[in-house]
Short mmCIF file of N, CA, C and O in Angstrom, two decimals:
data_model
loop_
_atom_site.label_atom_id
_atom_site.label_comp_id
_atom_site.label_asym_id
_atom_site.label_seq_id
_atom_site.Cartn_x
_atom_site.Cartn_y
_atom_site.Cartn_z
N MET A 1 23.94 21.82 -18.29
CA MET A 1 22.72 21.54 -19.02
C MET A 1 21.51 21.55 -18.08
O MET A 1 20.40 21.74 -18.52
N ARG A 2 21.70 21.37 -16.80
CA ARG A 2 20.58 21.32 -15.87
C ARG A 2 19.80 22.62 -15.80
O ARG A 2 18.67 22.63 -15.37
N THR A 3 20.40 23.72 -16.23
CA THR A 3 19.74 25.01 -16.15
C THR A 3 18.91 25.31 -17.39
O THR A 3 18.17 26.28 -17.40
N ARG A 4 19.05 24.51 -18.44
CA ARG A 4 18.29 24.74 -19.66
C ARG A 4 16.83 24.37 -19.47
O ARG A 4 16.51 23.42 -18.76
N PRO A 5 15.90 25.10 -20.12
CA PRO A 5 14.48 24.74 -20.03
C PRO A 5 14.24 23.37 -20.66
O PRO A 5 14.87 23.01 -21.65
N LEU A 6 13.32 22.59 -20.09
CA LEU A 6 13.04 21.25 -20.60
C LEU A 6 12.16 21.27 -21.84
O LEU A 6 12.25 20.37 -22.66
N LEU A 7 11.31 22.26 -21.98
CA LEU A 7 10.41 22.33 -23.13
C LEU A 7 11.23 22.43 -24.41
O LEU A 7 12.04 23.34 -24.58
N GLY A 8 11.06 21.45 -25.28
CA GLY A 8 11.78 21.43 -26.54
C GLY A 8 13.15 20.79 -26.48
O GLY A 8 13.81 20.64 -27.51
N LEU A 9 13.62 20.40 -25.30
CA LEU A 9 14.93 19.78 -25.15
C LEU A 9 14.88 18.32 -25.58
O LEU A 9 13.99 17.57 -25.15
N SER A 10 15.80 17.89 -26.43
CA SER A 10 15.88 16.47 -26.82
C SER A 10 16.49 15.70 -25.67
O SER A 10 17.64 15.94 -25.31
N ILE A 11 15.73 14.75 -25.12
CA ILE A 11 16.26 13.97 -23.99
C ILE A 11 16.69 12.57 -24.41
O ILE A 11 17.42 11.92 -23.69
N ILE A 12 16.21 12.07 -25.57
CA ILE A 12 16.69 10.79 -26.08
C ILE A 12 17.23 11.00 -27.49
O ILE A 12 16.61 11.67 -28.31
N THR A 13 18.44 10.46 -27.74
CA THR A 13 19.09 10.68 -29.03
C THR A 13 19.92 9.46 -29.44
O THR A 13 20.27 8.63 -28.62
N GLY A 14 20.25 9.40 -30.74
CA GLY A 14 21.25 8.47 -31.25
C GLY A 14 20.85 7.03 -31.42
O GLY A 14 21.71 6.19 -31.70
N PHE A 15 19.60 6.67 -31.29
CA PHE A 15 19.22 5.25 -31.38
C PHE A 15 19.32 4.74 -32.81
O PHE A 15 19.01 5.44 -33.76
N ARG A 16 19.77 3.46 -32.92
CA ARG A 16 19.87 2.78 -34.20
C ARG A 16 19.23 1.40 -34.05
O ARG A 16 19.31 0.79 -32.99
N PRO A 17 18.60 0.90 -35.13
CA PRO A 17 18.04 -0.45 -35.04
C PRO A 17 19.12 -1.45 -34.64
O PRO A 17 20.25 -1.39 -35.12
N ASP A 18 18.77 -2.36 -33.74
CA ASP A 18 19.71 -3.38 -33.25
C ASP A 18 19.58 -4.61 -34.14
O ASP A 18 18.59 -5.33 -34.07
N ALA A 19 20.57 -4.86 -34.99
CA ALA A 19 20.53 -5.97 -35.94
C ALA A 19 20.42 -7.32 -35.23
O ALA A 19 19.80 -8.24 -35.75
N ALA A 20 20.99 -7.45 -34.04
CA ALA A 20 20.97 -8.72 -33.31
C ALA A 20 19.62 -8.95 -32.63
O ALA A 20 19.29 -10.09 -32.29
N ASN A 21 18.84 -7.89 -32.41
CA ASN A 21 17.54 -8.00 -31.73
C ASN A 21 16.50 -7.20 -32.50
O ASN A 21 16.27 -6.03 -32.20
N PRO A 22 15.83 -7.85 -33.48
CA PRO A 22 14.82 -7.13 -34.26
C PRO A 22 13.75 -6.52 -33.35
O PRO A 22 13.34 -7.12 -32.37
N GLY A 23 13.32 -5.31 -33.69
CA GLY A 23 12.31 -4.64 -32.89
C GLY A 23 12.88 -3.85 -31.73
O GLY A 23 12.14 -3.27 -30.93
N GLN A 24 14.21 -3.82 -31.62
CA GLN A 24 14.86 -3.05 -30.57
C GLN A 24 15.83 -2.04 -31.19
O GLN A 24 16.29 -2.23 -32.30
N TRP A 25 16.09 -0.97 -30.44
CA TRP A 25 17.02 0.07 -30.86
C TRP A 25 18.08 0.21 -29.79
O TRP A 25 17.78 0.19 -28.59
N ALA A 26 19.33 0.37 -30.20
CA ALA A 26 20.46 0.43 -29.26
C ALA A 26 21.35 1.63 -29.57
O ALA A 26 21.07 2.39 -30.49
N ASP A 27 22.41 1.75 -28.80
CA ASP A 27 23.42 2.80 -28.98
C ASP A 27 22.86 4.20 -28.81
O ASP A 27 23.38 5.16 -29.37
N GLY A 28 21.80 4.33 -28.02
CA GLY A 28 21.22 5.64 -27.78
C GLY A 28 21.70 6.24 -26.47
O GLY A 28 22.45 5.62 -25.71
N ARG A 29 21.26 7.46 -26.22
CA ARG A 29 21.59 8.18 -24.99
C ARG A 29 20.31 8.80 -24.45
O ARG A 29 19.44 9.20 -25.23
N ILE A 30 20.20 8.88 -23.13
CA ILE A 30 19.07 9.56 -22.50
C ILE A 30 19.60 10.53 -21.45
O ILE A 30 20.51 10.20 -20.68
N TYR A 31 19.03 11.73 -21.46
CA TYR A 31 19.41 12.77 -20.51
C TYR A 31 18.43 12.74 -19.35
O TYR A 31 17.21 12.70 -19.55
N ASP A 32 18.94 12.75 -18.12
CA ASP A 32 18.11 12.79 -16.91
C ASP A 32 18.13 14.22 -16.37
O ASP A 32 19.14 14.65 -15.80
N PRO A 33 17.05 14.96 -16.54
CA PRO A 33 17.04 16.35 -16.08
C PRO A 33 17.09 16.49 -14.57
O PRO A 33 17.44 17.55 -14.06
N ASP A 34 16.77 15.43 -13.84
CA ASP A 34 16.81 15.50 -12.37
C ASP A 34 18.23 15.63 -11.84
O ASP A 34 18.47 16.32 -10.86
N ASN A 35 19.18 14.93 -12.49
CA ASN A 35 20.56 15.00 -12.00
C ASN A 35 21.54 15.58 -13.01
O ASN A 35 22.72 15.72 -12.72
N GLY A 36 21.06 15.90 -14.21
CA GLY A 36 21.92 16.52 -15.22
C GLY A 36 22.87 15.57 -15.92
O GLY A 36 23.75 16.01 -16.65
N LYS A 37 22.69 14.26 -15.73
CA LYS A 37 23.59 13.28 -16.35
C LYS A 37 22.96 12.66 -17.59
O LYS A 37 21.74 12.60 -17.72
N THR A 38 23.81 12.18 -18.49
CA THR A 38 23.37 11.48 -19.69
C THR A 38 23.85 10.04 -19.60
O THR A 38 24.99 9.77 -19.23
N TYR A 39 22.95 9.10 -19.93
CA TYR A 39 23.23 7.67 -19.79
C TYR A 39 23.12 6.97 -21.14
O TYR A 39 22.40 7.43 -22.03
N ASN A 40 23.78 5.82 -21.28
CA ASN A 40 23.57 4.94 -22.42
C ASN A 40 22.15 4.41 -22.31
O ASN A 40 21.60 4.30 -21.21
N ALA A 41 21.56 4.05 -23.46
CA ALA A 41 20.18 3.56 -23.42
C ALA A 41 19.87 2.66 -24.60
O ALA A 41 20.53 2.71 -25.63
N ARG A 42 18.86 1.84 -24.42
CA ARG A 42 18.29 1.03 -25.49
C ARG A 42 16.77 1.07 -25.31
O ARG A 42 16.29 1.32 -24.21
N LEU A 43 16.03 0.85 -26.37
CA LEU A 43 14.57 0.88 -26.25
C LEU A 43 13.93 -0.14 -27.16
O LEU A 43 14.54 -0.64 -28.09
N TRP A 44 12.67 -0.45 -26.84
CA TRP A 44 11.88 -1.38 -27.62
C TRP A 44 10.42 -1.07 -27.38
O TRP A 44 10.05 -0.44 -26.40
N LEU A 45 9.57 -1.49 -28.34
CA LEU A 45 8.13 -1.29 -28.20
C LEU A 45 7.52 -2.52 -27.56
O LEU A 45 7.90 -3.65 -27.86
N ASP A 46 6.57 -2.28 -26.70
CA ASP A 46 5.83 -3.34 -26.02
C ASP A 46 4.36 -3.15 -26.37
O ASP A 46 3.56 -2.73 -25.53
N GLY A 47 4.03 -3.36 -27.63
CA GLY A 47 2.69 -3.11 -28.12
C GLY A 47 2.65 -1.79 -28.88
O GLY A 47 3.63 -1.06 -28.94
N PRO A 48 1.50 -1.45 -29.45
CA PRO A 48 1.41 -0.25 -30.29
C PRO A 48 1.49 1.06 -29.51
O PRO A 48 1.79 2.10 -30.10
N ASP A 49 1.24 1.04 -28.21
CA ASP A 49 1.18 2.28 -27.44
C ASP A 49 2.14 2.34 -26.25
O ASP A 49 2.04 3.22 -25.41
N ARG A 50 3.06 1.37 -26.16
CA ARG A 50 4.01 1.36 -25.03
C ARG A 50 5.43 1.24 -25.53
O ARG A 50 5.73 0.41 -26.38
N MET A 51 6.29 2.07 -24.97
CA MET A 51 7.71 2.02 -25.29
C MET A 51 8.46 1.76 -23.99
O MET A 51 8.18 2.39 -22.97
N MET A 52 9.38 0.83 -24.03
CA MET A 52 10.23 0.52 -22.88
C MET A 52 11.61 1.09 -23.17
O MET A 52 12.14 0.93 -24.27
N LEU A 53 12.20 1.78 -22.20
CA LEU A 53 13.52 2.38 -22.37
C LEU A 53 14.37 2.01 -21.16
O LEU A 53 13.94 2.18 -20.03
N ARG A 54 15.55 1.46 -21.44
CA ARG A 54 16.48 1.09 -20.36
C ARG A 54 17.69 2.00 -20.43
O ARG A 54 18.44 1.98 -21.40
N GLY A 55 17.88 2.79 -19.39
CA GLY A 55 19.06 3.64 -19.26
C GLY A 55 20.05 2.93 -18.35
O GLY A 55 19.66 2.29 -17.38
N TYR A 56 21.34 3.05 -18.68
CA TYR A 56 22.34 2.32 -17.90
C TYR A 56 23.71 2.98 -17.97
O TYR A 56 23.97 3.83 -18.82
N VAL A 57 24.57 2.56 -17.06
CA VAL A 57 25.97 2.99 -17.03
C VAL A 57 26.81 1.75 -17.33
O VAL A 57 26.70 0.75 -16.63
N GLY A 58 27.63 1.79 -18.36
CA GLY A 58 28.49 0.65 -18.70
C GLY A 58 27.73 -0.43 -19.43
O GLY A 58 27.70 -0.46 -20.64
N ALA A 59 27.10 -1.34 -18.70
CA ALA A 59 26.36 -2.45 -19.29
C ALA A 59 24.89 -2.35 -18.89
O ALA A 59 24.57 -1.85 -17.80
N PRO A 60 23.96 -2.83 -19.75
CA PRO A 60 22.54 -2.75 -19.43
C PRO A 60 22.17 -3.40 -18.09
O PRO A 60 21.15 -3.05 -17.49
N LEU A 61 23.01 -4.31 -17.60
CA LEU A 61 22.76 -4.93 -16.31
C LEU A 61 22.70 -3.88 -15.20
O LEU A 61 21.95 -4.03 -14.23
N PHE A 62 23.45 -2.80 -15.35
CA PHE A 62 23.51 -1.75 -14.33
C PHE A 62 22.65 -0.57 -14.76
O PHE A 62 23.16 0.49 -15.11
N GLY A 63 21.34 -0.77 -14.74
CA GLY A 63 20.46 0.29 -15.19
C GLY A 63 19.05 0.15 -14.67
O GLY A 63 18.76 -0.63 -13.76
N ARG A 64 18.16 0.92 -15.28
CA ARG A 64 16.75 0.95 -14.88
C ARG A 64 15.89 1.06 -16.14
O ARG A 64 16.21 1.81 -17.05
N THR A 65 14.79 0.33 -16.17
CA THR A 65 13.86 0.37 -17.29
C THR A 65 12.64 1.20 -16.92
O THR A 65 12.09 1.05 -15.83
N GLU A 66 12.25 2.09 -17.83
CA GLU A 66 11.08 2.94 -17.64
C GLU A 66 10.08 2.64 -18.76
O GLU A 66 10.47 2.28 -19.87
N THR A 67 8.79 2.80 -18.45
CA THR A 67 7.72 2.58 -19.42
C THR A 67 7.12 3.91 -19.83
O THR A 67 6.82 4.74 -18.98
N PHE A 68 6.95 4.11 -21.14
CA PHE A 68 6.31 5.30 -21.68
C PHE A 68 5.08 4.84 -22.44
O PHE A 68 5.13 3.85 -23.18
N THR A 69 3.96 5.55 -22.27
CA THR A 69 2.70 5.20 -22.93
C THR A 69 2.24 6.35 -23.80
O THR A 69 2.27 7.51 -23.38
N ARG A 70 1.77 6.02 -25.01
CA ARG A 70 1.29 7.02 -25.95
C ARG A 70 0.11 7.78 -25.34
O ARG A 70 -0.77 7.19 -24.73
N VAL A 71 0.11 9.08 -25.54
CA VAL A 71 -0.96 9.95 -25.04
C VAL A 71 -2.11 9.93 -26.04
O VAL A 71 -1.89 10.07 -27.24
N ALA A 72 -3.34 9.78 -25.54
CA ALA A 72 -4.51 9.85 -26.40
C ALA A 72 -4.97 11.30 -26.49
O ALA A 72 -4.77 12.07 -25.56
N GLY A 73 -5.57 11.67 -27.59
CA GLY A 73 -6.08 13.02 -27.73
C GLY A 73 -5.26 13.83 -28.71
O GLY A 73 -4.46 13.29 -29.47
N PRO A 74 -5.43 15.16 -28.68
CA PRO A 74 -4.73 16.01 -29.64
C PRO A 74 -3.22 15.98 -29.42
O PRO A 74 -2.74 15.76 -28.30
N ALA A 75 -2.50 16.21 -30.49
CA ALA A 75 -1.03 16.21 -30.42
C ALA A 75 -0.53 17.35 -29.54
O ALA A 75 -1.11 18.43 -29.54
N PRO A 76 0.54 17.11 -28.78
CA PRO A 76 1.14 18.19 -27.99
C PRO A 76 1.59 19.34 -28.89
O PRO A 76 1.92 19.13 -30.05
N HIS A 77 1.64 20.51 -28.34
CA HIS A 77 1.99 21.72 -29.09
C HIS A 77 3.34 21.60 -29.78
O HIS A 77 3.49 22.02 -30.92
N ARG A 78 4.36 21.05 -29.12
CA ARG A 78 5.72 21.02 -29.68
C ARG A 78 6.01 19.74 -30.47
O ARG A 78 7.12 19.52 -30.89
N GLN A 79 5.02 18.88 -30.64
CA GLN A 79 5.25 17.64 -31.37
C GLN A 79 5.47 17.92 -32.86
O GLN A 79 4.76 18.71 -33.46
N GLN A 80 6.46 17.29 -33.44
CA GLN A 80 6.75 17.43 -34.86
C GLN A 80 5.89 16.44 -35.64
O GLN A 80 5.52 15.38 -35.13
N ALA A 81 5.58 16.75 -36.87
CA ALA A 81 4.79 15.86 -37.72
C ALA A 81 5.45 14.49 -37.80
O ALA A 81 6.65 14.38 -38.02
N GLY A 82 4.67 13.44 -37.57
CA GLY A 82 5.17 12.08 -37.64
C GLY A 82 5.78 11.55 -36.36
O GLY A 82 6.08 10.38 -36.26
N GLU A 83 5.99 12.40 -35.35
CA GLU A 83 6.55 11.95 -34.07
C GLU A 83 5.46 11.31 -33.22
O GLU A 83 4.37 11.83 -33.14
N PRO A 84 5.76 10.17 -32.56
CA PRO A 84 4.78 9.62 -31.61
C PRO A 84 4.75 10.46 -30.35
O PRO A 84 5.73 11.09 -29.99
N ALA A 85 3.61 10.50 -29.69
CA ALA A 85 3.49 11.23 -28.42
C ALA A 85 3.48 10.22 -27.29
O ALA A 85 2.62 9.35 -27.22
N PHE A 86 4.46 10.31 -26.39
CA PHE A 86 4.56 9.40 -25.27
C PHE A 86 4.56 10.20 -23.97
O PHE A 86 5.00 11.34 -23.93
N VAL A 87 4.10 9.57 -22.90
CA VAL A 87 4.14 10.17 -21.57
C VAL A 87 4.79 9.16 -20.62
O VAL A 87 4.63 7.95 -20.79
N HIS A 88 5.53 9.62 -19.64
CA HIS A 88 6.24 8.75 -18.71
C HIS A 88 5.30 8.25 -17.62
O HIS A 88 4.51 9.01 -17.10
N LEU A 89 5.37 6.97 -17.29
CA LEU A 89 4.61 6.39 -16.18
C LEU A 89 5.58 5.88 -15.15
O LEU A 89 6.50 5.11 -15.46
N ASP A 90 5.42 6.30 -13.90
CA ASP A 90 6.25 5.77 -12.83
C ASP A 90 5.82 4.35 -12.52
O ASP A 90 4.63 4.04 -12.54
N PRO A 91 6.77 3.47 -12.20
CA PRO A 91 6.40 2.10 -11.84
C PRO A 91 5.58 2.10 -10.55
O PRO A 91 5.75 2.99 -9.71
N PRO A 92 4.68 1.13 -10.39
CA PRO A 92 3.82 1.07 -9.18
C PRO A 92 4.63 0.84 -7.92
O PRO A 92 5.70 0.40 -7.89
#
């Protein structure tokens, strides 16, 4: 999968609302194009324009959380109607 173009590639899939934690989604997967691996993941919103996503192996304790922020301005070319537009921010 590492040789596939990233444009249009679904990198996060399978999330379902987490009944035990309202406002969170679990049982998802995230693809890391840097190493070609797919990890378990969970996500939650941190305000109207920020999404937090934790990718992990086995248990969430063994993972990393990344912050995504909604992009202001016109919708990206490949964005589907109704999809939020997010951009990745590296931690400081």
